Coordinates of C-alpha atoms in Angstrom, one line a residue:
X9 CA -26.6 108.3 118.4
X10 CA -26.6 104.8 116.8
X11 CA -29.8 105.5 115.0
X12 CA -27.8 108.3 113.3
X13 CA -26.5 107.2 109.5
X14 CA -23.5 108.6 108.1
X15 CA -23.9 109.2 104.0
X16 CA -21.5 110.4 101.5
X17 CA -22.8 112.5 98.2
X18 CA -21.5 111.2 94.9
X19 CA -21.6 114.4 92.3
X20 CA -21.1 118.3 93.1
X21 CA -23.3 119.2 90.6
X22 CA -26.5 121.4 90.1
X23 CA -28.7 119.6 93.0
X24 CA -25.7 119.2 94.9
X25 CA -25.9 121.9 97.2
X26 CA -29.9 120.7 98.1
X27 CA -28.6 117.6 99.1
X28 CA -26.1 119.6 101.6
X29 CA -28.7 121.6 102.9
X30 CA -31.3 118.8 103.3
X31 CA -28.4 116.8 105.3
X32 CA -27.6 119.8 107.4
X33 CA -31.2 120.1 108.3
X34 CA -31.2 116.6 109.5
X35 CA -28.7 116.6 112.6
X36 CA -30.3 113.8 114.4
X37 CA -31.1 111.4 111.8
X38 CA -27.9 112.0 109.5
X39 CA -24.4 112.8 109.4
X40 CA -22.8 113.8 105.7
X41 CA -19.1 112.7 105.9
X42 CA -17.7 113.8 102.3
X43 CA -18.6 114.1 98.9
X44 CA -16.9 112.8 96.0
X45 CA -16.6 114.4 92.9
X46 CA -14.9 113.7 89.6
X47 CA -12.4 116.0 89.2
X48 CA -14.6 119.2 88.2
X49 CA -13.1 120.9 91.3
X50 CA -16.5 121.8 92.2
X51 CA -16.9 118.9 95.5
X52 CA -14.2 121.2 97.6
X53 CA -15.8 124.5 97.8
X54 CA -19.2 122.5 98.2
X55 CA -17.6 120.7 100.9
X56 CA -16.5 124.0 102.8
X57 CA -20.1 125.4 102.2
X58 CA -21.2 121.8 104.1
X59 CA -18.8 122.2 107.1
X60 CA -20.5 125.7 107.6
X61 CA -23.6 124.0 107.9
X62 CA -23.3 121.4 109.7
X63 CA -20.8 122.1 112.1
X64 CA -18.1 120.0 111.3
X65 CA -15.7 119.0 108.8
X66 CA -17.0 117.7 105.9
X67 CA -14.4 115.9 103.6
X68 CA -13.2 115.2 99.8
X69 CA -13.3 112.1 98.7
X70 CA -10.8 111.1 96.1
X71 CA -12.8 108.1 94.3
X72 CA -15.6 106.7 94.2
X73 CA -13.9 103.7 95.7
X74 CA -12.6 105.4 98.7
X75 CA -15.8 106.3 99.6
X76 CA -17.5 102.9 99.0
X77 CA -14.7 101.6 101.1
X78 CA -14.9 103.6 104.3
X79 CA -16.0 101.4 107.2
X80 CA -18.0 104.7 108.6
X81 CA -20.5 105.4 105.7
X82 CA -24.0 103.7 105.9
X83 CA -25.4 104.7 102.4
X84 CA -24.5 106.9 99.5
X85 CA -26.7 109.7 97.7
X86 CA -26.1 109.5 94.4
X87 CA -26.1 112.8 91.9
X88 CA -24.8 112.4 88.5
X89 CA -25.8 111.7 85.1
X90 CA -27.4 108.4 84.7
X91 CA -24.9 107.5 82.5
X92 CA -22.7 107.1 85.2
X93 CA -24.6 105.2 88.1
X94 CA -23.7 101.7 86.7
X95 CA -20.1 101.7 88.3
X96 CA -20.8 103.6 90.4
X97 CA -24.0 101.7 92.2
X98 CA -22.2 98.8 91.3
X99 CA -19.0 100.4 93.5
X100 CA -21.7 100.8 96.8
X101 CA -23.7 97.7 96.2
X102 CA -20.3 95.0 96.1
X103 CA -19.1 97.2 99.9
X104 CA -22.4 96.5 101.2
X105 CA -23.5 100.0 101.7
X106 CA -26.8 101.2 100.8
X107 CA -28.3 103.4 97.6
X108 CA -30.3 106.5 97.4
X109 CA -30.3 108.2 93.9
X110 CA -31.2 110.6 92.3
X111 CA -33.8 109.9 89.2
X112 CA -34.0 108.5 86.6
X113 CA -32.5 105.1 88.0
X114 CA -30.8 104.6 84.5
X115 CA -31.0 105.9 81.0
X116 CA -33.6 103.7 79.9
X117 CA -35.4 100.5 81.5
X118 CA -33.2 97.6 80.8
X119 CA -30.6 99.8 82.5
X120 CA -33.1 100.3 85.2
X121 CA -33.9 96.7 85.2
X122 CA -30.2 95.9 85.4
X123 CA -29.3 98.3 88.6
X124 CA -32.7 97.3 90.6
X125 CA -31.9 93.9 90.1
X126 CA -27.8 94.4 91.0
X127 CA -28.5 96.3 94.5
X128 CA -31.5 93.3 95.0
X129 CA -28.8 90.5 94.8
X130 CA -26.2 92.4 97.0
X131 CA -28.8 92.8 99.6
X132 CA -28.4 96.6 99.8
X133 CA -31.4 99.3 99.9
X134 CA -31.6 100.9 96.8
X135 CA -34.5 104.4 97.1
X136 CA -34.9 106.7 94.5
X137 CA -35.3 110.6 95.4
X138 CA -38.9 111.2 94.2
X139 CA -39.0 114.4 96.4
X140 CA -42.8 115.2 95.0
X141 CA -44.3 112.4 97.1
X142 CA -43.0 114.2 100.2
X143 CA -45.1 117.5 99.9
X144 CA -48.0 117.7 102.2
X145 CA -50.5 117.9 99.3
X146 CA -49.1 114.6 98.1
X147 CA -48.9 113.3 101.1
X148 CA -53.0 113.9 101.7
X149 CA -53.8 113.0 98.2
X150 CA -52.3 109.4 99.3
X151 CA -54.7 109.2 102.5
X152 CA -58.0 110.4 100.4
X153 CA -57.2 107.5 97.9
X154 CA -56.5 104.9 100.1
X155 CA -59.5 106.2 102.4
X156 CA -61.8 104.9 99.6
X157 CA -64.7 107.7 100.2
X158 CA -63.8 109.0 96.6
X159 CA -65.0 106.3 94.5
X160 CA -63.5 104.5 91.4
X161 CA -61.4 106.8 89.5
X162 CA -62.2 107.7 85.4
X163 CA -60.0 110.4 84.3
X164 CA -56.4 111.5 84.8
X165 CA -54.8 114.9 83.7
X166 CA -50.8 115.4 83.9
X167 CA -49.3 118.8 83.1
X168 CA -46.1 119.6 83.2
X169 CA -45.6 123.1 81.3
X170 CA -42.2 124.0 82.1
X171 CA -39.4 126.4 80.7
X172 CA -35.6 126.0 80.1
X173 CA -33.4 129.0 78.1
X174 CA -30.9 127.0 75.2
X175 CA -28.2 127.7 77.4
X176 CA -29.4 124.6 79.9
X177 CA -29.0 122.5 77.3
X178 CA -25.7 124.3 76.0
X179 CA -24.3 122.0 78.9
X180 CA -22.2 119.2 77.4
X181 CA -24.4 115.6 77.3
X182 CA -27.4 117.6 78.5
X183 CA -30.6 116.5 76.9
X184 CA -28.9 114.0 74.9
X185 CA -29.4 110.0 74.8
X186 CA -25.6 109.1 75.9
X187 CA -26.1 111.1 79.2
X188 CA -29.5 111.6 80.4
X189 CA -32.0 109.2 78.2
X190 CA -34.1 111.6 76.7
X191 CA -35.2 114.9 77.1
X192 CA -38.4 116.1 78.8
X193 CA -39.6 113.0 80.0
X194 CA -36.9 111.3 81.9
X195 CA -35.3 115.1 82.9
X196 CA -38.3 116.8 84.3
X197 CA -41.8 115.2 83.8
X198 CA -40.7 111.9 85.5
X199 CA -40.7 113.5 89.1
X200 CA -45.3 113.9 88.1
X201 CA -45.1 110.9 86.5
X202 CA -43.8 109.1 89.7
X203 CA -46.5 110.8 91.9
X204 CA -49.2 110.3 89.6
X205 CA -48.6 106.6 89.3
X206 CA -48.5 106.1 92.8
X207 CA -52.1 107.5 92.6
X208 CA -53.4 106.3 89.9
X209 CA -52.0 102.8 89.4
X210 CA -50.1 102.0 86.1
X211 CA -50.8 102.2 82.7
X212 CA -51.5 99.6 80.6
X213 CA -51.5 101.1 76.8
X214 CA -50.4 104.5 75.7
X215 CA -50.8 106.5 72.3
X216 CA -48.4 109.3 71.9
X217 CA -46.3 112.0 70.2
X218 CA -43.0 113.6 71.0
X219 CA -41.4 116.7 69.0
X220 CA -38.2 118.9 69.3
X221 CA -39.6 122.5 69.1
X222 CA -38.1 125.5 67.3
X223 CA -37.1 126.9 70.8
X224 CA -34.6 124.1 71.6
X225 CA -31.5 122.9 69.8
X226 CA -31.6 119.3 71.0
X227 CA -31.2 115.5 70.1
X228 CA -33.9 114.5 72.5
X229 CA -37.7 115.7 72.7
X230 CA -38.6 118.5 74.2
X231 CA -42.6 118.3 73.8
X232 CA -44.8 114.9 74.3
X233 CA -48.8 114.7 74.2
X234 CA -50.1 111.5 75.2
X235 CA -52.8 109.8 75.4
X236 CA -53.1 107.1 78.6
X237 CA -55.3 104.0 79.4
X238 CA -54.8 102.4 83.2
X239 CA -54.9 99.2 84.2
X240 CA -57.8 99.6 86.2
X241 CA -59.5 101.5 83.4
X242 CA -59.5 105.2 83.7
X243 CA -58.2 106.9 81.1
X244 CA -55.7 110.1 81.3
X245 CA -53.4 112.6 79.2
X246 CA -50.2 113.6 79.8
X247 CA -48.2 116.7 78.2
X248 CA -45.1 117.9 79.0
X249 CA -42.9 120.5 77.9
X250 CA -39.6 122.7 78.6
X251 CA -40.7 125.2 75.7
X252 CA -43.7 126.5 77.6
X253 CA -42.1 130.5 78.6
X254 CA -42.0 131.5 81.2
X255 CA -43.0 128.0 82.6
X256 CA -45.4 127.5 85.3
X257 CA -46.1 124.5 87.9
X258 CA -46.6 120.9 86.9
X259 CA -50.2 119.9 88.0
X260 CA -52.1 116.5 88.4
X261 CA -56.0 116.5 88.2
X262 CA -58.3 113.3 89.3
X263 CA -61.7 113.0 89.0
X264 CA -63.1 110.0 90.8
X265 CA -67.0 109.2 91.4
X266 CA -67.3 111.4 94.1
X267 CA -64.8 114.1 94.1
X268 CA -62.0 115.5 91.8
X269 CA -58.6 116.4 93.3
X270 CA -56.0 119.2 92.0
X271 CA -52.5 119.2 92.6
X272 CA -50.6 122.0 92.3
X273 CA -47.9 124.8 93.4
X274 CA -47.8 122.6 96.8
X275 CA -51.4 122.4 97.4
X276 CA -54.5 119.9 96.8
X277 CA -57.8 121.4 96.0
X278 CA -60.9 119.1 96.6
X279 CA -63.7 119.6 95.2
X280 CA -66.9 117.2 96.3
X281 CA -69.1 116.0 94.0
X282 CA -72.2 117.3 96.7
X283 CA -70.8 120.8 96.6
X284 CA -67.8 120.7 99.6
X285 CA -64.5 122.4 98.4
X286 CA -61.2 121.7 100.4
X287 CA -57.6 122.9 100.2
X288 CA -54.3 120.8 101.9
X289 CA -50.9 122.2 101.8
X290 CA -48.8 125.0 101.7
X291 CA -48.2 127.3 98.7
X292 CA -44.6 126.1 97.6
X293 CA -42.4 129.3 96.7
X294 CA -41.4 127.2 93.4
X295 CA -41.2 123.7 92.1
X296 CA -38.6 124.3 89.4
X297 CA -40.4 125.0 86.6
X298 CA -38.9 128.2 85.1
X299 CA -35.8 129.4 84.4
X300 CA -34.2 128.6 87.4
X301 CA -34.0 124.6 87.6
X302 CA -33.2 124.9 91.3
X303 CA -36.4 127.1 92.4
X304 CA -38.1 125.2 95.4
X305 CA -37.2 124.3 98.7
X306 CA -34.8 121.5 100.0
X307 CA -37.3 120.5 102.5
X308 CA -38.8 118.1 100.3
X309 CA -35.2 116.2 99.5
X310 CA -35.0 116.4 103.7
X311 CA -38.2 114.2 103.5
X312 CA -36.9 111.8 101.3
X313 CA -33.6 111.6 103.4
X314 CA -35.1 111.1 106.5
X315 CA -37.0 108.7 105.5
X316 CA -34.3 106.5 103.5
X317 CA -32.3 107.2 107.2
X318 CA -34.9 105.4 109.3
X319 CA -35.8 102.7 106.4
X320 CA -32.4 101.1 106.7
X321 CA -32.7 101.8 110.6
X322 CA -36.1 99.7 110.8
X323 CA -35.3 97.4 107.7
X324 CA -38.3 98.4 105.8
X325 CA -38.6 99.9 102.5
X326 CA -38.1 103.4 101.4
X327 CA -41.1 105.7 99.9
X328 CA -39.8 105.2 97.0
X329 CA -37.8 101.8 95.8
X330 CA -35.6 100.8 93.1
X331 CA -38.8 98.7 92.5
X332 CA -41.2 101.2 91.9
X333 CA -39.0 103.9 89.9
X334 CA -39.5 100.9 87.4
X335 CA -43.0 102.3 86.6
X336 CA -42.3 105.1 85.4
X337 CA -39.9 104.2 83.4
X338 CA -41.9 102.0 81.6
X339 CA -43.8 104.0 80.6
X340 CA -41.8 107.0 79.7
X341 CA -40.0 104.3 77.3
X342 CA -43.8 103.2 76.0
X343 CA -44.7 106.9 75.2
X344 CA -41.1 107.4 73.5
X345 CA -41.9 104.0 71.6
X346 CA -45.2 105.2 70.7
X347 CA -43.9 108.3 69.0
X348 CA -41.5 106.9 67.5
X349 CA -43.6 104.3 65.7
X350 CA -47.0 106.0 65.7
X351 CA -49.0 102.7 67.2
X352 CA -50.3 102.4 70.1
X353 CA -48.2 100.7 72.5
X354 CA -49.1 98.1 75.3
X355 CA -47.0 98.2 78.8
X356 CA -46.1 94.9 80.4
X357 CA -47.4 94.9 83.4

């Protein structure tokens, strides 16, 4: 029992109920004691749904505070806007209680910057849900990379050709920079962009362009083609959309000296450069991509979860940190910066 951590969920919003069913799933690793919302009225019938779950009753918090103050809660999962995490990481990190959030870490990455840095000088665990590295595929494509039998790696392709209706971004603050950041990038693409870089290594220069298509009433982009030198000196593309009807799954391809990986729809293809083809995975039943932004499975938040659970257990890091969110960030703001301007744009590294 004492390796069990008791979380709270900040937020009753669209992932919301995920994050219930990914906690329910986890009996023996974690215990969700409320959620806290901000008056939408939403967190009580979510909280019901949780006690059906789970077994137990599940409570409303009334603040933010209350919840940051209860001498039983271990960590938080955060699930708003980003335009909100400041106070209420900052709420969290001052009680001593650790951080797992939802991405992006901020709207841009100063704020980023500012929040990894805050939770680093309270001494609290900050992880950021990057539920794409938990997917078996992933998961494989890590141990063939660090294996070393595939050689140096030359090229990168990133795909994200996804679909929204107008009416997701009907939503008050959705898609704008006072909320979210951005648009495509730090919405959607960011979760490929965070598994990619953890394959590939950063980027160290970037030449790009963003657009607001005719399908889309927004302030923020909605389209970005972009061109992508590494650090280690492959070169890549990335291109990512929400206008692409009826939107399909994101996909990253590798091609190293001695093989070329695909992954996609929850599986890794393999394909040797002496004539061997392998497949890893499981075919996922979505990933989110269409015009249902909750299509996929909470399986992969119940990965993450479990794994922040026995991170603060063993006092080791998280899969993904407060750290290394800062990479992608980076250079989602690089790519923005690069359309903006038209140059090319270097990343510090």
């Amino acid at each position: 029992m004492q390796n069990i951590k008791t979380c709270v969920i900040i937020g009753a919003g669209m992932v919301a109920k995920t994050h219930v069913l990914a906690c329910a799933a986890s009996p023996e690793k974690i215990r969700l004691k409320g959620i806290v919302d901000s008056g939408s009225g939403r967190a009580k019938a979510l909280a019901e749904e949780a006690s059906k779950h789970a077994g137990y009753d599940v409570t409303v918090y009334s603040s933010v505070e209350a919840a940051a103050h209860d001498k039983d809660v271990d960590f938080a999962i955060i699930a708003t806007p980003p335009n909100a995490h400041f106070d209420i990481v900052e709420a969290f990190a001052r009680a001593g209680k650790d951080i797992l959030m939802e991405k992006p870490v901020a709207r841009n990455t100063d704020e980023a910057e500012h929040l990894v840095a805050l939770c680093r000088d309270a001494g609290v665990t900050l992880g950021i849900i990057f539920q794409h590295r938990m997917r078996a595929a992933s998961q494989k494509a890590r141990a063939l990379v660090d294996g070393g039998t595939l050689g140096e790696l030359g090229l990168c392709e990133i795909s994200v050709p996804w679909w929204r209706a107008q009416s997701y971004y009907d939503e008050p603050g959705r898609g704008t920079l006072a909320r979210d950041g951005g648009g495509v990038l730090i919405s959607q693409a960011i979760h490929t962009i965070d598994l990619a870089l953890s394959l590939t290594g950063p980027v160290s220069r970037v030449q790009a362009m963003a657009a607001t298509t005719r399908f889309h009433r927004m302030e923020t982009e909605d389209y970005v083609a972009a061109g992508l030198r590494f650090a280690n000196g492959a070169v890549g593309s990335l291109v990512a959309s929400t206008a692409s009807f009826p939107g399909s799954a994101e996909s990253i391809v590798l091609h190293f000296d001695n093989a070329s990986l695909r992954i996609a729809s929850g599986l890794l293809h393999v394909d040797w450069r002496d004539g061997r083809q392998e497949v890893f995975g499981g075919a996922a039943s979505g990933t989110g991509g269409g015009a249902d932004p909750m299509a996929f499975t909470h399986e992969w938040h119940q990965g993450v979860f479990e794994d922040f659970a026995d991170s603060i257990t063993a006092r080791r890091p998280p899969v993904v940190t407060g750290e290394a969110a800062l990479l992608s960030h980076r250079l989602i703001d690089a790519i923005i910066n690069s359309a903006e301007t038209g140059k090319e744009v270097e990343l510090q590294q």
